[in-house]
Amino acid sequence: MARLNLISTLIVFFMVMISGSMKMAIGQQTRYEMIIANCRRRIPIEEGQQIFDYIFKNKGVPSLEACDKLVQGGQACHGVLIRDTLKNPLFKGLEAEANKRGAEIWDKCAENGVAASGNCVPKNYI
């Protein structure tokens, strides 16, 4: 009887593994990955690089265009992108400084424009 339980447990385990592999193989994204991709689309690469350099490399000042794109992307997307970047081991230990500089650049940019009212991020990700 115990052997039967072990075998059925192993079968379920392999089915779950195959199911997960199939999702990855056919290119399905998780909800989190879709939110990140949506937020990245809202801020073009050049402007995003300026904001990244300001927050994570402590260099440069984002242009007015970069600020405009940041504000259009929305504060929720800004926060999600910062948190996603901080998952990278290269930025371990920089959380407090990055969050401080992220809030700082958001405030500066929001002063120059009207923050986007549309929100691309579900509330449980904010």
PDB file of C-alpha atoms in Angstrom:
ATOM      1  CA  MET A   1       0.000   0.000   0.000  1.00  0.00           C
ATOM      2  CA  ALA A   2       2.804   2.407   0.881  1.00  0.00           C
ATOM      3  CA  ARG A   3       4.486   1.548  -2.413  1.00  0.00           C
ATOM      4  CA  LEU A   4       1.288   2.408  -4.285  1.00  0.00           C
ATOM      5  CA  ASN A   5       1.130   5.814  -2.560  1.00  0.00           C
ATOM      6  CA  LEU A   6       4.757   6.476  -3.469  1.00  0.00           C
ATOM      7  CA  ILE A   7       4.160   5.539  -7.091  1.00  0.00           C
ATOM      8  CA  SER A   8       1.044   7.720  -7.373  1.00  0.00           C
ATOM      9  CA  THR A   9       2.915  10.608  -5.719  1.00  0.00           C
ATOM     10  CA  LEU A  10       5.749  10.253  -8.219  1.00  0.00           C
ATOM     11  CA  ILE A  11       3.299  10.178 -11.122  1.00  0.00           C
ATOM     12  CA  VAL A  12       1.625  13.370  -9.913  1.00  0.00           C
ATOM     13  CA  PHE A  13       5.042  15.003  -9.422  1.00  0.00           C
ATOM     14  CA  PHE A  14       6.148  14.166 -12.965  1.00  0.00           C
ATOM     15  CA  MET A  15       2.843  15.356 -14.409  1.00  0.00           C
ATOM     16  CA  VAL A  16       3.248  18.682 -12.651  1.00  0.00           C
ATOM     17  CA  MET A  17       6.841  18.971 -13.886  1.00  0.00           C
ATOM     18  CA  ILE A  18       5.800  18.162 -17.454  1.00  0.00           C
ATOM     19  CA  SER A  19       2.940  20.659 -17.253  1.00  0.00           C
ATOM     20  CA  GLY A  20       5.328  23.402 -16.071  1.00  0.00           C
ATOM     21  CA  SER A  21       7.834  22.532 -18.769  1.00  0.00           C
ATOM     22  CA  MET A  22       5.108  22.600 -21.401  1.00  0.00           C
ATOM     23  CA  LYS A  23       4.060  26.102 -20.366  1.00  0.00           C
ATOM     24  CA  MET A  24       7.649  27.280 -20.632  1.00  0.00           C
ATOM     25  CA  ALA A  25       8.128  25.454 -23.924  1.00  0.00           C
ATOM     26  CA  ILE A  26       5.135  27.107 -25.570  1.00  0.00           C
ATOM     27  CA  GLY A  27       6.143  30.514 -24.267  1.00  0.00           C
ATOM     28  CA  GLN A  28       3.415  31.237 -21.760  1.00  0.00           C
ATOM     29  CA  GLN A  29       4.331  33.978 -19.321  1.00  0.00           C
ATOM     30  CA  THR A  30       3.391  34.133 -15.689  1.00  0.00           C
ATOM     31  CA  ARG A  31       1.180  37.003 -14.573  1.00  0.00           C
ATOM     32  CA  TYR A  32       4.196  38.695 -12.996  1.00  0.00           C
ATOM     33  CA  GLU A  33       6.210  38.393 -16.223  1.00  0.00           C
ATOM     34  CA  MET A  34       3.323  39.915 -18.176  1.00  0.00           C
ATOM     35  CA  ILE A  35       3.155  42.868 -15.781  1.00  0.00           C
ATOM     36  CA  ILE A  36       6.915  43.448 -16.058  1.00  0.00           C
ATOM     37  CA  ALA A  37       6.762  43.242 -19.870  1.00  0.00           C
ATOM     38  CA  ASN A  38       3.834  45.672 -19.947  1.00  0.00           C
ATOM     39  CA  CYS A  39       5.694  48.143 -17.736  1.00  0.00           C
ATOM     40  CA  ARG A  40       8.877  47.851 -19.801  1.00  0.00           C
ATOM     41  CA  ARG A  41       6.908  48.650 -22.967  1.00  0.00           C
ATOM     42  CA  ARG A  42       5.681  51.868 -21.366  1.00  0.00           C
ATOM     43  CA  ILE A  43       9.190  53.291 -20.937  1.00  0.00           C
ATOM     44  CA  PRO A  44      11.385  53.209 -24.075  1.00  0.00           C
ATOM     45  CA  ILE A  45      14.926  51.835 -23.789  1.00  0.00           C
ATOM     46  CA  GLU A  46      16.817  55.128 -24.050  1.00  0.00           C
ATOM     47  CA  GLU A  47      14.674  56.896 -21.453  1.00  0.00           C
ATOM     48  CA  GLY A  48      14.627  53.792 -19.266  1.00  0.00           C
ATOM     49  CA  GLN A  49      18.431  53.665 -19.362  1.00  0.00           C
ATOM     50  CA  GLN A  50      18.637  57.268 -18.130  1.00  0.00           C
ATOM     51  CA  ILE A  51      16.333  56.478 -15.221  1.00  0.00           C
ATOM     52  CA  PHE A  52      18.209  53.243 -14.466  1.00  0.00           C
ATOM     53  CA  ASP A  53      21.567  55.078 -14.445  1.00  0.00           C
ATOM     54  CA  TYR A  54      20.202  57.693 -12.063  1.00  0.00           C
ATOM     55  CA  ILE A  55      18.734  55.146  -9.644  1.00  0.00           C
ATOM     56  CA  PHE A  56      21.252  52.309  -9.748  1.00  0.00           C
ATOM     57  CA  LYS A  57      24.504  53.885 -10.904  1.00  0.00           C
ATOM     58  CA  ASN A  58      24.076  57.284  -9.233  1.00  0.00           C
ATOM     59  CA  LYS A  59      25.008  59.055 -12.447  1.00  0.00           C
ATOM     60  CA  GLY A  60      23.407  61.508 -14.793  1.00  0.00           C
ATOM     61  CA  VAL A  61      20.125  63.326 -14.630  1.00  0.00           C
ATOM     62  CA  PRO A  62      17.227  62.019 -16.709  1.00  0.00           C
ATOM     63  CA  SER A  63      16.083  64.285 -19.535  1.00  0.00           C
ATOM     64  CA  LEU A  64      12.654  65.900 -19.549  1.00  0.00           C
ATOM     65  CA  GLU A  65      11.610  63.321 -22.148  1.00  0.00           C
ATOM     66  CA  ALA A  66      12.722  60.484 -19.847  1.00  0.00           C
ATOM     67  CA  CYS A  67      10.766  62.062 -16.988  1.00  0.00           C
ATOM     68  CA  ASP A  68       7.727  62.399 -19.225  1.00  0.00           C
ATOM     69  CA  LYS A  69       7.894  58.709 -20.211  1.00  0.00           C
ATOM     70  CA  LEU A  70       8.365  57.701 -16.566  1.00  0.00           C
ATOM     71  CA  VAL A  71       5.299  59.645 -15.462  1.00  0.00           C
ATOM     72  CA  GLN A  72       3.268  58.340 -18.402  1.00  0.00           C
ATOM     73  CA  GLY A  73       4.249  54.799 -17.399  1.00  0.00           C
ATOM     74  CA  GLY A  74       2.837  55.396 -13.945  1.00  0.00           C
ATOM     75  CA  GLN A  75       4.176  55.199 -10.425  1.00  0.00           C
ATOM     76  CA  ALA A  76       3.078  51.591  -9.987  1.00  0.00           C
ATOM     77  CA  CYS A  77       5.106  50.469 -13.025  1.00  0.00           C
ATOM     78  CA  HIS A  78       8.064  52.500 -11.787  1.00  0.00           C
ATOM     79  CA  GLY A  79       7.939  50.679  -8.440  1.00  0.00           C
ATOM     80  CA  VAL A  80       7.507  47.248 -10.023  1.00  0.00           C
ATOM     81  CA  LEU A  81      10.499  47.799 -12.324  1.00  0.00           C
ATOM     82  CA  ILE A  82      12.689  48.914  -9.415  1.00  0.00           C
ATOM     83  CA  ARG A  83      11.692  45.854  -7.353  1.00  0.00           C
ATOM     84  CA  ASP A  84      12.303  43.557 -10.322  1.00  0.00           C
ATOM     85  CA  THR A  85      15.766  45.047 -10.904  1.00  0.00           C
ATOM     86  CA  LEU A  86      16.604  44.648  -7.211  1.00  0.00           C
ATOM     87  CA  LYS A  87      16.065  40.885  -7.553  1.00  0.00           C
ATOM     88  CA  ASN A  88      19.302  40.768  -9.535  1.00  0.00           C
ATOM     89  CA  PRO A  89      22.177  39.689  -7.248  1.00  0.00           C
ATOM     90  CA  LEU A  90      24.317  42.514  -8.669  1.00  0.00           C
ATOM     91  CA  PHE A  91      22.168  44.974  -6.736  1.00  0.00           C
ATOM     92  CA  LYS A  92      22.102  43.107  -3.429  1.00  0.00           C
ATOM     93  CA  GLY A  93      22.525  45.533  -0.561  1.00  0.00           C
ATOM     94  CA  LEU A  94      21.438  48.544  -2.624  1.00  0.00           C
ATOM     95  CA  GLU A  95      17.734  48.272  -1.843  1.00  0.00           C
ATOM     96  CA  ALA A  96      17.493  51.270   0.503  1.00  0.00           C
ATOM     97  CA  GLU A  97      19.498  53.591  -1.745  1.00  0.00           C
ATOM     98  CA  ALA A  98      17.722  52.462  -4.924  1.00  0.00           C
ATOM     99  CA  ASN A  99      14.288  52.904  -3.351  1.00  0.00           C
ATOM    100  CA  LYS A 100      15.278  56.335  -2.055  1.00  0.00           C
ATOM    101  CA  ARG A 101      16.613  57.458  -5.442  1.00  0.00           C
ATOM    102  CA  GLY A 102      13.596  55.906  -7.185  1.00  0.00           C
ATOM    103  CA  ALA A 103      11.213  57.924  -5.014  1.00  0.00           C
ATOM    104  CA  GLU A 104      13.369  61.004  -5.535  1.00  0.00           C
ATOM    105  CA  ILE A 105      13.315  60.767  -9.324  1.00  0.00           C
ATOM    106  CA  TRP A 106       9.599  60.008  -9.333  1.00  0.00           C
ATOM    107  CA  ASP A 107       8.890  63.122  -7.254  1.00  0.00           C
ATOM    108  CA  LYS A 108      11.102  65.298  -9.476  1.00  0.00           C
ATOM    109  CA  CYS A 109       9.528  63.962 -12.661  1.00  0.00           C
ATOM    110  CA  ALA A 110       5.968  64.158 -11.329  1.00  0.00           C
ATOM    111  CA  GLU A 111       6.518  67.847 -10.500  1.00  0.00           C
ATOM    112  CA  ASN A 112       7.185  68.464 -14.199  1.00  0.00           C
ATOM    113  CA  GLY A 113       4.106  66.630 -15.462  1.00  0.00           C
ATOM    114  CA  VAL A 114       0.840  65.083 -14.537  1.00  0.00           C
ATOM    115  CA  ALA A 115       1.101  61.503 -13.309  1.00  0.00           C
ATOM    116  CA  ALA A 116      -0.701  58.930 -15.420  1.00  0.00           C
ATOM    117  CA  SER A 117      -4.119  58.106 -14.079  1.00  0.00           C
ATOM    118  CA  GLY A 118      -4.217  54.751 -15.861  1.00  0.00           C
ATOM    119  CA  ASN A 119      -2.625  51.925 -13.930  1.00  0.00           C
ATOM    120  CA  CYS A 120      -1.113  48.906 -15.660  1.00  0.00           C
ATOM    121  CA  VAL A 121      -0.352  47.081 -12.429  1.00  0.00           C
ATOM    122  CA  PRO A 122      -2.903  45.208 -10.290  1.00  0.00           C
ATOM    123  CA  LYS A 123      -3.131  46.569  -6.746  1.00  0.00           C
ATOM    124  CA  ASN A 124      -1.597  43.460  -5.175  1.00  0.00           C
ATOM    125  CA  TYR A 125       1.674  44.207  -7.064  1.00  0.00           C
ATOM    126  CA  ILE A 126       1.926  47.824  -5.869  1.00  0.00           C
TER     127      ILE A 126
END
